[in-house]
mmCIF file with all atom_site columns, C-alpha atoms and ligand atoms in Angstrom:
data_model
loop_
_atom_site.group_PDB
_atom_site.id
_atom_site.type_symbol
_atom_site.label_atom_id
_atom_site.label_alt_id
_atom_site.label_comp_id
_atom_site.label_asym_id
_atom_site.label_entity_id
_atom_site.label_seq_id
_atom_site.pdbx_PDB_ins_code
_atom_site.Cartn_x
_atom_site.Cartn_y
_atom_site.Cartn_z
_atom_site.occupancy
_atom_site.B_iso_or_equiv
_atom_site.pdbx_formal_charge
_atom_site.auth_seq_id
_atom_site.auth_comp_id
_atom_site.auth_asym_id
_atom_site.auth_atom_id
_atom_site.pdbx_PDB_model_num
ATOM   1   C  CA  . UNK X 1 1   ? 0.000   0.000  0.000  1.00 0.00 ? 9   UNK X CA  1
ATOM   2   C  CA  . UNK X 1 2   ? 1.379   3.439  -0.934 1.00 0.00 ? 10  UNK X CA  1
ATOM   3   C  CA  . UNK X 1 3   ? 0.218   4.945  2.361  1.00 0.00 ? 11  UNK X CA  1
ATOM   4   C  CA  . UNK X 1 4   ? 2.084   2.287  4.302  1.00 0.00 ? 12  UNK X CA  1
ATOM   5   C  CA  . UNK X 1 5   ? 5.281   2.794  2.310  1.00 0.00 ? 13  UNK X CA  1
ATOM   6   C  CA  . UNK X 1 6   ? 5.143   6.550  2.834  1.00 0.00 ? 14  UNK X CA  1
ATOM   7   C  CA  . UNK X 1 7   ? 4.570   6.418  6.603  1.00 0.00 ? 15  UNK X CA  1
ATOM   8   C  CA  . UNK X 1 8   ? 7.134   3.666  7.083  1.00 0.00 ? 16  UNK X CA  1
ATOM   9   C  CA  . UNK X 1 9   ? 9.815   5.657  5.300  1.00 0.00 ? 17  UNK X CA  1
ATOM   10  C  CA  . UNK X 1 10  ? 8.871   8.906  7.006  1.00 0.00 ? 18  UNK X CA  1
ATOM   11  C  CA  . UNK X 1 11  ? 8.915   7.550  10.582 1.00 0.00 ? 19  UNK X CA  1
ATOM   12  C  CA  . UNK X 1 12  ? 11.898  5.242  10.224 1.00 0.00 ? 20  UNK X CA  1
ATOM   13  C  CA  . UNK X 1 13  ? 14.314  5.895  13.127 1.00 0.00 ? 21  UNK X CA  1
ATOM   14  C  CA  . UNK X 1 14  ? 11.947  8.312  14.877 1.00 0.00 ? 22  UNK X CA  1
ATOM   15  C  CA  . UNK X 1 15  ? 13.343  8.455  18.410 1.00 0.00 ? 23  UNK X CA  1
ATOM   16  C  CA  . UNK X 1 16  ? 10.503  9.539  20.726 1.00 0.00 ? 24  UNK X CA  1
ATOM   17  C  CA  . UNK X 1 17  ? 8.397   6.376  20.635 1.00 0.00 ? 25  UNK X CA  1
ATOM   18  C  CA  . UNK X 1 18  ? 6.308   7.295  17.596 1.00 0.00 ? 26  UNK X CA  1
ATOM   19  C  CA  . UNK X 1 19  ? 8.345   5.132  15.292 1.00 0.00 ? 27  UNK X CA  1
ATOM   20  C  CA  . UNK X 1 20  ? 6.983   2.968  12.500 1.00 0.00 ? 28  UNK X CA  1
ATOM   21  C  CA  . UNK X 1 21  ? 6.625   -0.053 14.793 1.00 0.00 ? 29  UNK X CA  1
ATOM   22  C  CA  . UNK X 1 22  ? 4.215   1.955  16.998 1.00 0.00 ? 30  UNK X CA  1
ATOM   23  C  CA  . UNK X 1 23  ? 2.158   2.783  13.919 1.00 0.00 ? 31  UNK X CA  1
ATOM   24  C  CA  . UNK X 1 24  ? 2.215   -0.826 12.770 1.00 0.00 ? 32  UNK X CA  1
ATOM   25  C  CA  . UNK X 1 25  ? 1.060   -2.082 16.176 1.00 0.00 ? 33  UNK X CA  1
ATOM   26  C  CA  . UNK X 1 26  ? -1.725  0.508  16.323 1.00 0.00 ? 34  UNK X CA  1
ATOM   27  C  CA  . UNK X 1 27  ? -2.891  -0.463 12.847 1.00 0.00 ? 35  UNK X CA  1
ATOM   28  C  CA  . UNK X 1 28  ? -2.933  -4.150 13.754 1.00 0.00 ? 36  UNK X CA  1
ATOM   29  C  CA  . UNK X 1 29  ? -4.709  -3.581 17.077 1.00 0.00 ? 37  UNK X CA  1
ATOM   30  C  CA  . UNK X 1 30  ? -7.228  -1.265 15.434 1.00 0.00 ? 38  UNK X CA  1
ATOM   31  C  CA  . UNK X 1 31  ? -8.038  -3.781 12.700 1.00 0.00 ? 39  UNK X CA  1
ATOM   32  C  CA  . UNK X 1 32  ? -8.536  -6.408 15.413 1.00 0.00 ? 40  UNK X CA  1
ATOM   33  C  CA  . UNK X 1 33  ? -10.971 -4.080 17.200 1.00 0.00 ? 41  UNK X CA  1
ATOM   34  C  CA  . UNK X 1 34  ? -12.878 -3.598 13.927 1.00 0.00 ? 42  UNK X CA  1
ATOM   35  C  CA  . UNK X 1 35  ? -13.846 -7.280 13.956 1.00 0.00 ? 43  UNK X CA  1
ATOM   36  C  CA  . UNK X 1 36  ? -17.434 -7.796 15.054 1.00 0.00 ? 44  UNK X CA  1
ATOM   37  C  CA  . UNK X 1 37  ? -18.265 -4.116 14.542 1.00 0.00 ? 45  UNK X CA  1
ATOM   38  C  CA  . UNK X 1 38  ? -19.765 -2.262 11.605 1.00 0.00 ? 46  UNK X CA  1
ATOM   39  C  CA  . UNK X 1 39  ? -16.720 0.017  11.380 1.00 0.00 ? 47  UNK X CA  1
ATOM   40  C  CA  . UNK X 1 40  ? -15.147 0.826  8.006  1.00 0.00 ? 48  UNK X CA  1
ATOM   41  C  CA  . UNK X 1 41  ? -11.770 -0.962 7.988  1.00 0.00 ? 49  UNK X CA  1
ATOM   42  C  CA  . UNK X 1 42  ? -10.381 1.331  5.240  1.00 0.00 ? 50  UNK X CA  1
ATOM   43  C  CA  . UNK X 1 43  ? -10.954 4.483  7.307  1.00 0.00 ? 51  UNK X CA  1
ATOM   44  C  CA  . UNK X 1 44  ? -9.608  2.788  10.442 1.00 0.00 ? 52  UNK X CA  1
ATOM   45  C  CA  . UNK X 1 45  ? -6.471  1.575  8.699  1.00 0.00 ? 53  UNK X CA  1
ATOM   46  C  CA  . UNK X 1 46  ? -5.620  4.904  7.052  1.00 0.00 ? 54  UNK X CA  1
ATOM   47  C  CA  . UNK X 1 47  ? -6.346  6.882  10.223 1.00 0.00 ? 55  UNK X CA  1
ATOM   48  C  CA  . UNK X 1 48  ? -4.133  4.481  12.207 1.00 0.00 ? 56  UNK X CA  1
ATOM   49  C  CA  . UNK X 1 49  ? -1.322  4.883  9.669  1.00 0.00 ? 57  UNK X CA  1
ATOM   50  C  CA  . UNK X 1 50  ? -1.559  8.697  9.679  1.00 0.00 ? 58  UNK X CA  1
ATOM   51  C  CA  . UNK X 1 51  ? -2.543  9.365  13.292 1.00 0.00 ? 59  UNK X CA  1
ATOM   52  C  CA  . UNK X 1 52  ? 0.818   10.590 14.619 1.00 0.00 ? 60  UNK X CA  1
ATOM   53  C  CA  . UNK X 1 53  ? 2.299   12.408 11.609 1.00 0.00 ? 61  UNK X CA  1
ATOM   54  C  CA  . UNK X 1 54  ? 1.433   15.860 12.949 1.00 0.00 ? 62  UNK X CA  1
ATOM   55  C  CA  . UNK X 1 55  ? 1.713   15.012 16.668 1.00 0.00 ? 63  UNK X CA  1
ATOM   56  C  CA  . UNK X 1 56  ? 3.452   17.840 18.499 1.00 0.00 ? 64  UNK X CA  1
ATOM   57  C  CA  . UNK X 1 57  ? 5.622   15.305 20.366 1.00 0.00 ? 65  UNK X CA  1
ATOM   58  C  CA  . UNK X 1 58  ? 7.079   14.011 17.118 1.00 0.00 ? 66  UNK X CA  1
ATOM   59  C  CA  . UNK X 1 59  ? 10.737  14.846 16.454 1.00 0.00 ? 67  UNK X CA  1
ATOM   60  C  CA  . UNK X 1 60  ? 10.861  18.288 14.753 1.00 0.00 ? 68  UNK X CA  1
ATOM   61  C  CA  . UNK X 1 61  ? 12.239  17.033 11.456 1.00 0.00 ? 69  UNK X CA  1
ATOM   62  C  CA  . UNK X 1 62  ? 9.437   14.465 11.180 1.00 0.00 ? 70  UNK X CA  1
ATOM   63  C  CA  . UNK X 1 63  ? 6.419   16.539 12.189 1.00 0.00 ? 71  UNK X CA  1
ATOM   64  C  CA  . UNK X 1 64  ? 4.066   17.402 9.347  1.00 0.00 ? 72  UNK X CA  1
ATOM   65  C  CA  . UNK X 1 65  ? 1.465   20.149 9.378  1.00 0.00 ? 73  UNK X CA  1
ATOM   66  C  CA  . UNK X 1 66  ? -2.210  19.213 9.303  1.00 0.00 ? 74  UNK X CA  1
ATOM   67  C  CA  . UNK X 1 67  ? -2.341  20.565 5.763  1.00 0.00 ? 75  UNK X CA  1
ATOM   68  C  CA  . UNK X 1 68  ? 0.565   18.369 4.640  1.00 0.00 ? 76  UNK X CA  1
ATOM   69  C  CA  . UNK X 1 69  ? -1.164  15.303 6.082  1.00 0.00 ? 77  UNK X CA  1
ATOM   70  C  CA  . UNK X 1 70  ? -4.347  16.181 4.213  1.00 0.00 ? 78  UNK X CA  1
ATOM   71  C  CA  . UNK X 1 71  ? -2.376  16.810 0.997  1.00 0.00 ? 79  UNK X CA  1
ATOM   72  C  CA  . UNK X 1 72  ? -0.852  13.367 1.387  1.00 0.00 ? 80  UNK X CA  1
ATOM   73  C  CA  . UNK X 1 73  ? -4.331  11.842 1.560  1.00 0.00 ? 81  UNK X CA  1
ATOM   74  C  CA  . UNK X 1 74  ? -5.270  13.766 -1.583 1.00 0.00 ? 82  UNK X CA  1
ATOM   75  C  CA  . UNK X 1 75  ? -2.133  12.485 -3.322 1.00 0.00 ? 83  UNK X CA  1
ATOM   76  C  CA  . UNK X 1 76  ? -3.244  8.971  -2.388 1.00 0.00 ? 84  UNK X CA  1
ATOM   77  C  CA  . UNK X 1 77  ? -6.604  9.629  -4.116 1.00 0.00 ? 85  UNK X CA  1
ATOM   78  C  CA  . UNK X 1 78  ? -8.608  9.289  -0.891 1.00 0.00 ? 86  UNK X CA  1
ATOM   79  C  CA  . UNK X 1 79  ? -12.111 10.670 -1.500 1.00 0.00 ? 87  UNK X CA  1
ATOM   80  C  CA  . UNK X 1 80  ? -13.202 13.911 0.132  1.00 0.00 ? 88  UNK X CA  1
ATOM   81  C  CA  . UNK X 1 81  ? -15.692 12.145 2.383  1.00 0.00 ? 89  UNK X CA  1
ATOM   82  C  CA  . UNK X 1 82  ? -13.154 9.570  3.570  1.00 0.00 ? 90  UNK X CA  1
ATOM   83  C  CA  . UNK X 1 83  ? -10.579 12.313 4.013  1.00 0.00 ? 91  UNK X CA  1
ATOM   84  C  CA  . UNK X 1 84  ? -12.772 14.368 6.274  1.00 0.00 ? 92  UNK X CA  1
ATOM   85  C  CA  . UNK X 1 85  ? -13.529 11.296 8.397  1.00 0.00 ? 93  UNK X CA  1
ATOM   86  C  CA  . UNK X 1 86  ? -9.819  10.490 8.679  1.00 0.00 ? 94  UNK X CA  1
ATOM   87  C  CA  . UNK X 1 87  ? -8.879  14.081 9.555  1.00 0.00 ? 95  UNK X CA  1
ATOM   88  C  CA  . UNK X 1 88  ? -11.608 14.141 12.223 1.00 0.00 ? 96  UNK X CA  1
ATOM   89  C  CA  . UNK X 1 89  ? -10.008 11.084 13.805 1.00 0.00 ? 97  UNK X CA  1
ATOM   90  C  CA  . UNK X 1 90  ? -6.489  12.528 13.672 1.00 0.00 ? 98  UNK X CA  1
ATOM   91  C  CA  . UNK X 1 91  ? -7.737  15.806 15.168 1.00 0.00 ? 99  UNK X CA  1
ATOM   92  C  CA  . UNK X 1 92  ? -9.511  14.198 18.112 1.00 0.00 ? 100 UNK X CA  1
ATOM   93  C  CA  . UNK X 1 93  ? -7.647  11.100 19.272 1.00 0.00 ? 101 UNK X CA  1
ATOM   94  C  CA  . UNK X 1 94  ? -4.680  12.608 21.072 1.00 0.00 ? 102 UNK X CA  1
ATOM   95  C  CA  . UNK X 1 95  ? -4.530  12.674 24.856 1.00 0.00 ? 103 UNK X CA  1
ATOM   96  C  CA  . UNK X 1 96  ? -3.673  16.332 25.561 1.00 0.00 ? 104 UNK X CA  1
ATOM   97  C  CA  . UNK X 1 97  ? -3.542  17.782 29.061 1.00 0.00 ? 105 UNK X CA  1
ATOM   98  C  CA  . UNK X 1 98  ? -7.019  17.185 30.416 1.00 0.00 ? 106 UNK X CA  1
ATOM   99  C  CA  . UNK X 1 99  ? -8.047  16.714 26.780 1.00 0.00 ? 107 UNK X CA  1
ATOM   100 C  CA  . UNK X 1 100 ? -10.412 13.796 26.862 1.00 0.00 ? 108 UNK X CA  1
ATOM   101 C  CA  . UNK X 1 101 ? -11.881 14.333 23.440 1.00 0.00 ? 109 UNK X CA  1
ATOM   102 C  CA  . UNK X 1 102 ? -13.639 11.290 22.078 1.00 0.00 ? 110 UNK X CA  1
ATOM   103 C  CA  . UNK X 1 103 ? -14.104 10.961 18.322 1.00 0.00 ? 111 UNK X CA  1
ATOM   104 C  CA  . UNK X 1 104 ? -17.713 10.912 17.169 1.00 0.00 ? 112 UNK X CA  1
ATOM   105 C  CA  . UNK X 1 105 ? -17.377 7.919  14.878 1.00 0.00 ? 113 UNK X CA  1
ATOM   106 C  CA  . UNK X 1 106 ? -16.898 4.246  15.709 1.00 0.00 ? 114 UNK X CA  1
ATOM   107 C  CA  . UNK X 1 107 ? -13.822 4.286  13.435 1.00 0.00 ? 115 UNK X CA  1
ATOM   108 C  CA  . UNK X 1 108 ? -12.306 7.066  15.543 1.00 0.00 ? 116 UNK X CA  1
ATOM   109 C  CA  . UNK X 1 109 ? -13.183 5.361  18.819 1.00 0.00 ? 117 UNK X CA  1
ATOM   110 C  CA  . UNK X 1 110 ? -11.413 2.243  17.593 1.00 0.00 ? 118 UNK X CA  1
ATOM   111 C  CA  . UNK X 1 111 ? -8.221  4.035  16.527 1.00 0.00 ? 119 UNK X CA  1
ATOM   112 C  CA  . UNK X 1 112 ? -8.164  5.941  19.818 1.00 0.00 ? 120 UNK X CA  1
ATOM   113 C  CA  . UNK X 1 113 ? -8.459  2.688  21.772 1.00 0.00 ? 121 UNK X CA  1
ATOM   114 C  CA  . UNK X 1 114 ? -5.691  1.058  19.728 1.00 0.00 ? 122 UNK X CA  1
ATOM   115 C  CA  . UNK X 1 115 ? -3.393  4.055  20.238 1.00 0.00 ? 123 UNK X CA  1
ATOM   116 C  CA  . UNK X 1 116 ? -4.077  4.005  23.982 1.00 0.00 ? 124 UNK X CA  1
ATOM   117 C  CA  . UNK X 1 117 ? -3.513  0.255  24.231 1.00 0.00 ? 125 UNK X CA  1
ATOM   118 C  CA  . UNK X 1 118 ? -0.059  0.757  22.719 1.00 0.00 ? 126 UNK X CA  1
ATOM   119 C  CA  . UNK X 1 119 ? 0.718   3.189  25.557 1.00 0.00 ? 127 UNK X CA  1
ATOM   120 C  CA  . UNK X 1 120 ? -0.109  0.433  28.098 1.00 0.00 ? 128 UNK X CA  1
ATOM   121 C  CA  . UNK X 1 121 ? 1.388   -2.902 29.144 1.00 0.00 ? 129 UNK X CA  1
ATOM   122 C  CA  . UNK X 1 122 ? 4.937   -4.040 28.430 1.00 0.00 ? 130 UNK X CA  1
ATOM   123 C  CA  . UNK X 1 123 ? 5.136   -1.996 25.228 1.00 0.00 ? 131 UNK X CA  1
ATOM   124 C  CA  . UNK X 1 124 ? 3.736   1.091  26.909 1.00 0.00 ? 132 UNK X CA  1
ATOM   125 C  CA  . UNK X 1 125 ? 6.340   0.809  29.665 1.00 0.00 ? 133 UNK X CA  1
ATOM   126 C  CA  . UNK X 1 126 ? 9.133   0.555  27.097 1.00 0.00 ? 134 UNK X CA  1
ATOM   127 C  CA  . UNK X 1 127 ? 7.798   3.580  25.215 1.00 0.00 ? 135 UNK X CA  1
ATOM   128 C  CA  . UNK X 1 128 ? 7.569   5.604  28.418 1.00 0.00 ? 136 UNK X CA  1
ATOM   129 C  CA  . UNK X 1 129 ? 11.231  5.068  29.228 1.00 0.00 ? 137 UNK X CA  1
ATOM   130 C  CA  . UNK X 1 130 ? 12.317  5.757  25.654 1.00 0.00 ? 138 UNK X CA  1
ATOM   131 C  CA  . UNK X 1 131 ? 10.306  8.986  25.637 1.00 0.00 ? 139 UNK X CA  1
ATOM   132 C  CA  . UNK X 1 132 ? 11.700  10.042 29.031 1.00 0.00 ? 140 UNK X CA  1
ATOM   133 C  CA  . UNK X 1 133 ? 15.222  9.230  27.804 1.00 0.00 ? 141 UNK X CA  1
ATOM   134 C  CA  . UNK X 1 134 ? 14.720  11.294 24.657 1.00 0.00 ? 142 UNK X CA  1
ATOM   135 C  CA  . UNK X 1 135 ? 13.852  14.270 26.919 1.00 0.00 ? 143 UNK X CA  1
ATOM   136 C  CA  . UNK X 1 136 ? 16.580  13.651 29.499 1.00 0.00 ? 144 UNK X CA  1
ATOM   137 C  CA  . UNK X 1 137 ? 13.907  12.959 32.131 1.00 0.00 ? 145 UNK X CA  1
ATOM   138 C  CA  . UNK X 1 138 ? 14.992  10.645 34.996 1.00 0.00 ? 146 UNK X CA  1
ATOM   139 C  CA  . UNK X 1 139 ? 13.571  7.161  35.567 1.00 0.00 ? 147 UNK X CA  1
ATOM   140 C  CA  . UNK X 1 140 ? 12.337  7.984  39.059 1.00 0.00 ? 148 UNK X CA  1
ATOM   141 C  CA  . UNK X 1 141 ? 12.643  10.743 41.619 1.00 0.00 ? 149 UNK X CA  1
ATOM   142 C  CA  . UNK X 1 142 ? 12.101  9.095  45.017 1.00 0.00 ? 150 UNK X CA  1
ATOM   143 C  CA  . UNK X 1 143 ? 12.606  12.369 46.928 1.00 0.00 ? 151 UNK X CA  1
ATOM   144 C  CA  . UNK X 1 144 ? 9.517   13.962 45.481 1.00 0.00 ? 152 UNK X CA  1
ATOM   145 C  CA  . UNK X 1 145 ? 6.070   13.466 46.963 1.00 0.00 ? 153 UNK X CA  1
ATOM   146 C  CA  . UNK X 1 146 ? 4.691   13.688 43.440 1.00 0.00 ? 154 UNK X CA  1
ATOM   147 C  CA  . UNK X 1 147 ? 7.558   11.538 42.126 1.00 0.00 ? 155 UNK X CA  1
ATOM   148 C  CA  . UNK X 1 148 ? 8.737   14.685 40.323 1.00 0.00 ? 156 UNK X CA  1
ATOM   149 C  CA  . UNK X 1 149 ? 9.033   14.842 36.589 1.00 0.00 ? 157 UNK X CA  1
ATOM   150 C  CA  . UNK X 1 150 ? 10.007  11.268 35.900 1.00 0.00 ? 158 UNK X CA  1
ATOM   151 C  CA  . UNK X 1 151 ? 9.105   8.286  33.783 1.00 0.00 ? 159 UNK X CA  1
ATOM   152 C  CA  . UNK X 1 152 ? 7.492   6.674  36.854 1.00 0.00 ? 160 UNK X CA  1
ATOM   153 C  CA  . UNK X 1 153 ? 5.369   9.798  37.389 1.00 0.00 ? 161 UNK X CA  1
ATOM   154 C  CA  . UNK X 1 154 ? 4.022   9.370  33.856 1.00 0.00 ? 162 UNK X CA  1
ATOM   155 C  CA  . UNK X 1 155 ? 2.337   6.127  34.953 1.00 0.00 ? 163 UNK X CA  1
ATOM   156 C  CA  . UNK X 1 156 ? 0.190   8.179  37.358 1.00 0.00 ? 164 UNK X CA  1
ATOM   157 C  CA  . UNK X 1 157 ? -0.299  11.108 35.000 1.00 0.00 ? 165 UNK X CA  1
ATOM   158 C  CA  . UNK X 1 158 ? -1.463  8.970  32.102 1.00 0.00 ? 166 UNK X CA  1
ATOM   159 C  CA  . UNK X 1 159 ? -0.860  5.230  31.830 1.00 0.00 ? 167 UNK X CA  1
ATOM   160 C  CA  . UNK X 1 160 ? -2.953  4.082  34.787 1.00 0.00 ? 168 UNK X CA  1
ATOM   161 C  CA  . UNK X 1 161 ? -5.857  6.281  33.648 1.00 0.00 ? 169 UNK X CA  1
ATOM   162 C  CA  . UNK X 1 162 ? -6.147  4.785  30.195 1.00 0.00 ? 170 UNK X CA  1
ATOM   163 C  CA  . UNK X 1 163 ? -8.086  1.671  31.239 1.00 0.00 ? 171 UNK X CA  1
ATOM   164 C  CA  . UNK X 1 164 ? -10.985 3.865  32.331 1.00 0.00 ? 172 UNK X CA  1
ATOM   165 C  CA  . UNK X 1 165 ? -10.996 5.776  29.053 1.00 0.00 ? 173 UNK X CA  1
ATOM   166 C  CA  . UNK X 1 166 ? -11.482 2.915  26.617 1.00 0.00 ? 174 UNK X CA  1
ATOM   167 C  CA  . UNK X 1 167 ? -14.359 3.344  24.154 1.00 0.00 ? 175 UNK X CA  1
ATOM   168 C  CA  . UNK X 1 168 ? -15.016 -0.176 22.919 1.00 0.00 ? 176 UNK X CA  1
ATOM   169 C  CA  . UNK X 1 169 ? -15.799 -3.413 24.770 1.00 0.00 ? 177 UNK X CA  1
ATOM   170 C  CA  . UNK X 1 170 ? -13.004 -5.304 23.003 1.00 0.00 ? 178 UNK X CA  1
ATOM   171 C  CA  . UNK X 1 171 ? -10.617 -2.477 23.876 1.00 0.00 ? 179 UNK X CA  1
ATOM   172 C  CA  . UNK X 1 172 ? -11.659 -2.572 27.542 1.00 0.00 ? 180 UNK X CA  1
ATOM   173 C  CA  . UNK X 1 173 ? -10.869 -6.259 27.755 1.00 0.00 ? 181 UNK X CA  1
ATOM   174 C  CA  . UNK X 1 174 ? -7.401  -5.835 26.302 1.00 0.00 ? 182 UNK X CA  1
ATOM   175 C  CA  . UNK X 1 175 ? -6.812  -2.819 28.541 1.00 0.00 ? 183 UNK X CA  1
ATOM   176 C  CA  . UNK X 1 176 ? -7.587  -4.824 31.723 1.00 0.00 ? 184 UNK X CA  1
ATOM   177 C  CA  . UNK X 1 177 ? -4.713  -7.209 31.063 1.00 0.00 ? 185 UNK X CA  1
ATOM   178 C  CA  . UNK X 1 178 ? -2.251  -4.471 30.182 1.00 0.00 ? 186 UNK X CA  1
ATOM   179 C  CA  . UNK X 1 179 ? -3.290  -2.461 33.237 1.00 0.00 ? 187 UNK X CA  1
ATOM   180 C  CA  . UNK X 1 180 ? -2.655  -5.403 35.567 1.00 0.00 ? 188 UNK X CA  1
ATOM   181 C  CA  . UNK X 1 181 ? 0.794   -5.856 34.101 1.00 0.00 ? 189 UNK X CA  1
ATOM   182 C  CA  . UNK X 1 182 ? 1.666   -2.185 34.727 1.00 0.00 ? 190 UNK X CA  1
ATOM   183 C  CA  . UNK X 1 183 ? 0.530   -2.503 38.359 1.00 0.00 ? 191 UNK X CA  1
ATOM   184 C  CA  . UNK X 1 184 ? 2.708   -5.579 38.779 1.00 0.00 ? 192 UNK X CA  1
ATOM   185 C  CA  . UNK X 1 185 ? 5.596   -3.704 37.166 1.00 0.00 ? 193 UNK X CA  1
ATOM   186 C  CA  . UNK X 1 186 ? 5.252   -0.772 39.580 1.00 0.00 ? 194 UNK X CA  1
ATOM   187 C  CA  . UNK X 1 187 ? 5.018   -3.083 42.622 1.00 0.00 ? 195 UNK X CA  1
ATOM   188 C  CA  . UNK X 1 188 ? 8.198   -4.852 41.549 1.00 0.00 ? 196 UNK X CA  1
ATOM   189 C  CA  . UNK X 1 189 ? 9.929   -1.562 40.763 1.00 0.00 ? 197 UNK X CA  1
ATOM   190 C  CA  . UNK X 1 190 ? 9.263   -0.196 44.278 1.00 0.00 ? 198 UNK X CA  1
ATOM   191 C  CA  . UNK X 1 191 ? 10.287  -3.474 45.916 1.00 0.00 ? 199 UNK X CA  1
ATOM   192 C  CA  . UNK X 1 192 ? 13.605  -3.380 44.105 1.00 0.00 ? 200 UNK X CA  1
ATOM   193 C  CA  . UNK X 1 193 ? 14.114  0.235  45.175 1.00 0.00 ? 201 UNK X CA  1
ATOM   194 C  CA  . UNK X 1 194 ? 13.749  -0.764 48.826 1.00 0.00 ? 202 UNK X CA  1
ATOM   195 C  CA  . UNK X 1 195 ? 16.251  -3.601 48.722 1.00 0.00 ? 203 UNK X CA  1
HETATM 196 P  P1  . ADP A 2 .   ? 0.494   8.760  21.328 1.00 0.00 ? 330 ADP A P1  1
HETATM 197 O  O1  . ADP A 2 .   ? 0.219   10.019 20.576 1.00 0.00 ? 330 ADP A O1  1
HETATM 198 O  O2  . ADP A 2 .   ? 1.150   7.713  20.506 1.00 0.00 ? 330 ADP A O2  1
HETATM 199 O  O3  . ADP A 2 .   ? -0.683  8.238  22.072 1.00 0.00 ? 330 ADP A O3  1
HETATM 200 P  P2  . ADP A 2 .   ? 2.071   10.432 23.064 1.00 0.00 ? 330 ADP A P2  1
HETATM 201 O  O4  . ADP A 2 .   ? 2.451   11.370 21.990 1.00 0.00 ? 330 ADP A O4  1
HETATM 202 O  O5  . ADP A 2 .   ? 1.232   11.002 24.154 1.00 0.00 ? 330 ADP A O5  1
HETATM 203 O  O6  . ADP A 2 .   ? 1.472   9.088  22.505 1.00 0.00 ? 330 ADP A O6  1
HETATM 204 O  O7  . ADP A 2 .   ? 3.381   9.827  23.696 1.00 0.00 ? 330 ADP A O7  1
HETATM 205 C  C1  . ADP A 2 .   ? 4.189   8.850  23.061 1.00 0.00 ? 330 ADP A C1  1
HETATM 206 C  C2  . ADP A 2 .   ? 4.701   7.843  24.079 1.00 0.00 ? 330 ADP A C2  1
HETATM 207 O  O8  . ADP A 2 .   ? 5.490   8.505  25.046 1.00 0.00 ? 330 ADP A O8  1
HETATM 208 C  C3  . ADP A 2 .   ? 3.565   7.157  24.837 1.00 0.00 ? 330 ADP A C3  1
HETATM 209 O  O9  . ADP A 2 .   ? 3.904   5.827  25.113 1.00 0.00 ? 330 ADP A O9  1
HETATM 210 C  C4  . ADP A 2 .   ? 3.468   7.976  26.088 1.00 0.00 ? 330 ADP A C4  1
HETATM 211 O  O10 . ADP A 2 .   ? 2.924   7.260  27.174 1.00 0.00 ? 330 ADP A O10 1
HETATM 212 C  C5  . ADP A 2 .   ? 4.908   8.382  26.320 1.00 0.00 ? 330 ADP A C5  1
HETATM 213 N  N1  . ADP A 2 .   ? 4.980   9.675  26.992 1.00 0.00 ? 330 ADP A N1  1
HETATM 214 C  C6  . ADP A 2 .   ? 4.295   10.806 26.707 1.00 0.00 ? 330 ADP A C6  1
HETATM 215 N  N2  . ADP A 2 .   ? 4.593   11.804 27.569 1.00 0.00 ? 330 ADP A N2  1
HETATM 216 C  C7  . ADP A 2 .   ? 5.514   11.284 28.432 1.00 0.00 ? 330 ADP A C7  1
HETATM 217 C  C8  . ADP A 2 .   ? 6.231   11.785 29.562 1.00 0.00 ? 330 ADP A C8  1
HETATM 218 N  N3  . ADP A 2 .   ? 6.075   13.034 29.997 1.00 0.00 ? 330 ADP A N3  1
HETATM 219 N  N4  . ADP A 2 .   ? 7.104   10.950 30.202 1.00 0.00 ? 330 ADP A N4  1
HETATM 220 C  C9  . ADP A 2 .   ? 7.270   9.680  29.770 1.00 0.00 ? 330 ADP A C9  1
HETATM 221 N  N5  . ADP A 2 .   ? 6.625   9.135  28.712 1.00 0.00 ? 330 ADP A N5  1
HETATM 222 C  C10 . ADP A 2 .   ? 5.761   9.918  28.048 1.00 0.00 ? 330 ADP A C10 1
HETATM 223 NI NI1 . NI  A 3 .   ? 0.219   7.111  18.543 1.00 0.00 ? 331 NI  A NI1 1
#
């Protein structure tokens, strides 16, 4: 698929955790969540492939403007109706500050769940430390009541909240398992700190 080739090439070696493998996992998870729903797999797949291209956390040299993303969809001959659905998803799925925007369409809800699932569990933990490393943020700051600005603090700021934000039933089930693993990880982390 041309879209796949473009995104793969563009995000190759991206260093903040938005690399091609993240996109590929989100696409796969999203297509799994489509099963047993009426969602349009084409919209879901393209939105999953394009969802992070204009994310503000993307490395500067990789970040595209919203207009460039839309132009890319035009270049790929995506119809105007499909394009506006895909752009709606890209515009709404990100977790920003208190931003708890939920996309209006089932396709958007699915992509948002898939993106959130990839921020949870073993993969989510790995991504958190890679992101923190890319910013020079420490692993953990035991002196701080709030755990300071650290990778461990990010679990409380975001990762442990994601389970409660899932849109779809299938997503909720997958989130339960990943959530439990993160709790186990934190328990073990603190135990090792005390030794
Ligand atoms: P996405 O858009 O793919 O949902 P984000 O752009 O929010 O994810 O972040 C990319 C990855 O980096 C995610 O796994 C996220 O949990 C992690 N991350 C985001 N902010 C921080 C932070 N302040 N400290 C550590 N990890 C972070
Ligand atoms: Ni993402």
